[in-house]
C-alpha atoms as a printed R data frame, in Angstrom:
    type eleno elety resid chain resno       x       y       z
1   ATOM     1    CA   UNK     A     1 -15.604  28.167 -44.543
2   ATOM     2    CA   UNK     A     2 -12.377  26.825 -44.755
3   ATOM     3    CA   UNK     A     3 -10.913  29.355 -43.134
4   ATOM     4    CA   UNK     A     4 -13.493  29.284 -41.073
5   ATOM     5    CA   UNK     A     5 -12.912  25.990 -40.509
6   ATOM     6    CA   UNK     A     6  -9.503  25.920 -39.427
7   ATOM     7    CA   UNK     A     7  -9.861  28.618 -36.933
8   ATOM     8    CA   UNK     A     8 -12.406  26.859 -35.020
9   ATOM     9    CA   UNK     A     9 -10.219  23.943 -35.101
10  ATOM    10    CA   UNK     A    10  -7.320  26.007 -33.947
11  ATOM    11    CA   UNK     A    11  -9.360  27.473 -31.881
12  ATOM    12    CA   UNK     A    12 -10.877  23.837 -29.878
13  ATOM    13    CA   UNK     A    13  -6.653  23.239 -30.056
14  ATOM    14    CA   UNK     A    14  -5.602  26.218 -28.190
15  ATOM    15    CA   UNK     A    15  -8.253  25.198 -25.755
16  ATOM    16    CA   UNK     A    16  -7.058  21.546 -24.926
17  ATOM    17    CA   UNK     A    17  -3.739  22.410 -24.877
18  ATOM    18    CA   UNK     A    18  -4.450  25.747 -21.931
19  ATOM    19    CA   UNK     A    19  -6.779  22.942 -20.205
20  ATOM    20    CA   UNK     A    20  -4.019  19.989 -20.413
21  ATOM    21    CA   UNK     A    21  -1.501  22.559 -18.853
22  ATOM    22    CA   UNK     A    22  -4.304  23.520 -16.508
23  ATOM    23    CA   UNK     A    23  -4.402  19.679 -15.043
24  ATOM    24    CA   UNK     A    24  -0.713  19.011 -14.981
25  ATOM    25    CA   UNK     A    25  -0.306  22.473 -13.039
26  ATOM    26    CA   UNK     A    26  -2.809  21.268 -10.230
27  ATOM    27    CA   UNK     A    27  -1.455  18.265 -10.489
28  ATOM    28    CA   UNK     A    28   2.056  18.706  -9.890
29  ATOM    29    CA   UNK     A    29   1.572  20.283  -5.986
30  ATOM    30    CA   UNK     A    30   0.052  16.884  -5.312
31  ATOM    31    CA   UNK     A    31   3.036  14.779  -3.653
32  ATOM    32    CA   UNK     A    32   2.066  11.871  -2.583
33  ATOM    33    CA   UNK     A    33  -1.016  12.215  -2.786
34  ATOM    34    CA   UNK     A    34  -1.741  10.507  -6.607
35  ATOM    35    CA   UNK     A    35  -2.148   7.192  -7.671
36  ATOM    36    CA   UNK     A    36   0.556   7.454  -9.790
37  ATOM    37    CA   UNK     A    37   3.029   7.670  -7.021
38  ATOM    38    CA   UNK     A    38   2.913   5.066  -4.913
39  ATOM    39    CA   UNK     A    39   5.841   2.748  -3.945
40  ATOM    40    CA   UNK     A    40   5.814  -0.565  -5.898
41  ATOM    41    CA   UNK     A    41   5.261  -3.407  -3.728
42  ATOM    42    CA   UNK     A    42   6.758  -6.654  -3.925
43  ATOM    43    CA   UNK     A    43   4.918  -9.758  -2.825
44  ATOM    44    CA   UNK     A    44   5.560 -12.965  -0.977
45  ATOM    45    CA   UNK     A    45   3.525 -15.819  -0.897
46  ATOM    46    CA   UNK     A    46   1.723 -18.066   1.690
47  ATOM    47    CA   UNK     A    47   3.519 -20.508   1.017
48  ATOM    48    CA   UNK     A    48   6.914 -18.345   2.070
49  ATOM    49    CA   UNK     A    49   5.450 -16.736   5.025
50  ATOM    50    CA   UNK     A    50   4.273 -20.516   6.074
51  ATOM    51    CA   UNK     A    51   8.154 -21.151   6.110
52  ATOM    52    CA   UNK     A    52   9.452 -18.595   7.813
53  ATOM    53    CA   UNK     A    53   6.307 -17.285  10.076
54  ATOM    54    CA   UNK     A    54   8.419 -17.496  14.128
55  ATOM    55    CA   UNK     A    55  11.209 -16.953  12.809
56  ATOM    56    CA   UNK     A    56  14.169 -14.337  13.841
57  ATOM    57    CA   UNK     A    57  14.824 -11.602  11.174
58  ATOM    58    CA   UNK     A    58  10.757 -11.175   9.979
59  ATOM    59    CA   UNK     A    59   8.337  -8.966  11.704
60  ATOM    60    CA   UNK     A    60   4.699  -9.583  10.297
61  ATOM    61    CA   UNK     A    61   2.624  -6.340  10.592
62  ATOM    62    CA   UNK     A    62  -0.608  -6.513  10.420
63  ATOM    63    CA   UNK     A    63  -2.678  -2.637   9.651
64  ATOM    64    CA   UNK     A    64  -6.147  -3.703   8.821
65  ATOM    65    CA   UNK     A    65  -7.833  -2.073  11.746
66  ATOM    66    CA   UNK     A    66  -6.911  -2.131  15.518
67  ATOM    67    CA   UNK     A    67 -11.030  -4.238  15.916
68  ATOM    68    CA   UNK     A    68  -9.658  -6.931  13.242
69  ATOM    69    CA   UNK     A    69  -6.730  -7.655  14.713
70  ATOM    70    CA   UNK     A    70  -8.419  -8.126  17.993
71  ATOM    71    CA   UNK     A    71 -10.923 -10.404  15.919
72  ATOM    72    CA   UNK     A    72  -8.294 -12.845  13.736
73  ATOM    73    CA   UNK     A    73  -4.950 -12.044  13.234
74  ATOM    74    CA   UNK     A    74  -1.268 -14.648  12.082
75  ATOM    75    CA   UNK     A    75   0.265 -15.639  15.282
76  ATOM    76    CA   UNK     A    76   3.135 -13.426  16.257
77  ATOM    77    CA   UNK     A    77   1.408 -10.438  14.170
78  ATOM    78    CA   UNK     A    78   1.490  -6.853  15.522
79  ATOM    79    CA   UNK     A    79  -0.526  -4.953  14.578
80  ATOM    80    CA   UNK     A    80  -0.226  -1.535  12.839
81  ATOM    81    CA   UNK     A    81  -3.695   0.009  11.609
82  ATOM    82    CA   UNK     A    82  -3.199   1.998   9.033
83  ATOM    83    CA   UNK     A    83  -6.671   2.829   8.521
84  ATOM    84    CA   UNK     A    84  -6.178   6.608   8.736
85  ATOM    85    CA   UNK     A    85  -3.304   6.246   6.101
86  ATOM    86    CA   UNK     A    86  -6.271   4.337   3.764
87  ATOM    87    CA   UNK     A    87  -8.421   7.744   4.430
88  ATOM    88    CA   UNK     A    88  -5.558   9.591   3.352
89  ATOM    89    CA   UNK     A    89  -3.721  11.450   6.381
90  ATOM    90    CA   UNK     A    90  -0.792  10.164   4.822
91  ATOM    91    CA   UNK     A    91   1.564  12.201   8.275
92  ATOM    92    CA   UNK     A    92  -0.417   9.280  10.338
93  ATOM    93    CA   UNK     A    93   0.335   6.718   8.896
94  ATOM    94    CA   UNK     A    94   4.156   7.296   8.561
95  ATOM    95    CA   UNK     A    95   3.537   7.775  12.394
96  ATOM    96    CA   UNK     A    96   1.716   4.359  12.782
97  ATOM    97    CA   UNK     A    97   5.197   3.036  10.464
98  ATOM    98    CA   UNK     A    98   7.546   5.318  12.843
99  ATOM    99    CA   UNK     A    99   6.216   3.661  16.105
100 ATOM   100    CA   UNK     A   100   6.255   0.200  14.771
101 ATOM   101    CA   UNK     A   101   9.105  -0.282  12.682
102 ATOM   102    CA   UNK     A   102  11.342   1.647  15.750
103 ATOM   103    CA   UNK     A   103  14.550  -0.501  16.475
104 ATOM   104    CA   UNK     A   104  13.666  -3.345  13.836
105 ATOM   105    CA   UNK     A   105  16.050  -3.849  10.562
106 ATOM   106    CA   UNK     A   106  13.607  -7.264  10.128
107 ATOM   107    CA   UNK     A   107  12.501  -8.307   6.584
108 ATOM   108    CA   UNK     A   108   8.430  -6.857   7.010
109 ATOM   109    CA   UNK     A   109   5.778  -8.988   6.047
110 ATOM   110    CA   UNK     A   110   2.726  -7.011   5.625
111 ATOM   111    CA   UNK     A   111  -0.467  -7.535   5.605
112 ATOM   112    CA   UNK     A   112  -3.546  -6.148   5.012
113 ATOM   113    CA   UNK     A   113  -7.196  -7.643   4.229
114 ATOM   114    CA   UNK     A   114  -6.505  -8.286   0.872
115 ATOM   115    CA   UNK     A   115  -3.012  -7.159  -0.464
116 ATOM   116    CA   UNK     A   116  -4.546  -3.815  -2.071
117 ATOM   117    CA   UNK     A   117  -5.205  -0.297  -0.325
118 ATOM   118    CA   UNK     A   118  -4.153  -1.265   3.041
119 ATOM   119    CA   UNK     A   119  -0.516  -2.623   1.916
120 ATOM   120    CA   UNK     A   120  -0.068   0.090  -0.256
121 ATOM   121    CA   UNK     A   121  -0.495   2.866   1.835
122 ATOM   122    CA   UNK     A   122   1.489   1.015   4.217
123 ATOM   123    CA   UNK     A   123   4.526   0.859   1.533
124 ATOM   124    CA   UNK     A   124   4.375   4.534   0.494
125 ATOM   125    CA   UNK     A   125   4.502   5.984   4.467
126 ATOM   126    CA   UNK     A   126   7.473   2.765   4.980
127 ATOM   127    CA   UNK     A   127   9.345   4.195   1.740
128 ATOM   128    CA   UNK     A   128   8.586   8.058   3.069
129 ATOM   129    CA   UNK     A   129  10.199   7.353   6.493
130 ATOM   130    CA   UNK     A   130  13.235   5.461   4.941
131 ATOM   131    CA   UNK     A   131  12.738   1.895   5.591
132 ATOM   132    CA   UNK     A   132  14.796  -0.659   3.590
133 ATOM   133    CA   UNK     A   133  12.173  -1.024   0.738
134 ATOM   134    CA   UNK     A   134  14.517  -4.166   0.038
135 ATOM   135    CA   UNK     A   135  12.769  -5.957   3.088
136 ATOM   136    CA   UNK     A   136   9.158  -5.381   3.054
137 ATOM   137    CA   UNK     A   137   7.357  -7.706   1.836
138 ATOM   138    CA   UNK     A   138   3.255  -7.309   1.278
139 ATOM   139    CA   UNK     A   139   1.191 -11.590   1.328
140 ATOM   140    CA   UNK     A   140  -0.402 -11.495  -1.191
141 ATOM   141    CA   UNK     A   141  -4.352 -12.606  -0.837
142 ATOM   142    CA   UNK     A   142  -3.440 -11.076   2.381
143 ATOM   143    CA   UNK     A   143  -5.746 -12.025   5.338
144 ATOM   144    CA   UNK     A   144  -8.495 -13.336   3.600
145 ATOM   145    CA   UNK     A   145  -6.204 -15.869   1.855
146 ATOM   146    CA   UNK     A   146  -4.170 -16.987   4.257
147 ATOM   147    CA   UNK     A   147  -7.410 -17.745   6.294
148 ATOM   148    CA   UNK     A   148  -8.853 -19.083   3.595
149 ATOM   149    CA   UNK     A   149  -4.935 -21.371   2.890
150 ATOM   150    CA   UNK     A   150  -4.285 -21.398   7.052
151 ATOM   151    CA   UNK     A   151  -7.828 -21.846   9.267
152 ATOM   152    CA   UNK     A   152  -5.765 -23.749  11.907
153 ATOM   153    CA   UNK     A   153  -2.631 -21.133  12.018
154 ATOM   154    CA   UNK     A   154  -5.229 -18.509  12.718
155 ATOM   155    CA   UNK     A   155  -5.013 -16.914  16.417
């Protein structure tokens, strides 16, 4: 009985190792699509953005859907719709960021809805196109927090 138990235990271990190896092989080719490949974001507070808004050397990139930007946005913000990238089209996101940052060497403040998915897709795209990531910040809380804190500073 002990031998049977030992054989069964060994088989379970072998099958577990094989399954882990298969998962690792499947994930090896996933590239930037995996969440583990996300570039770390750095943040700018609402107050910090308020202090530098309109200052030379800073560009506010509103990466929400273009229709939402048209409805309301932070004054001076540039629309760069990253909806396609959020939905998995990383090439479209990189193209959008290449166009949005052409000729820029500014500090970028990425504004999305809440500072999460759209900001992460944008940060990943900016890194992929070689933008200086020491100059890329995500607005804490995104446009939702901005419009609640500064309702009179929304166009």
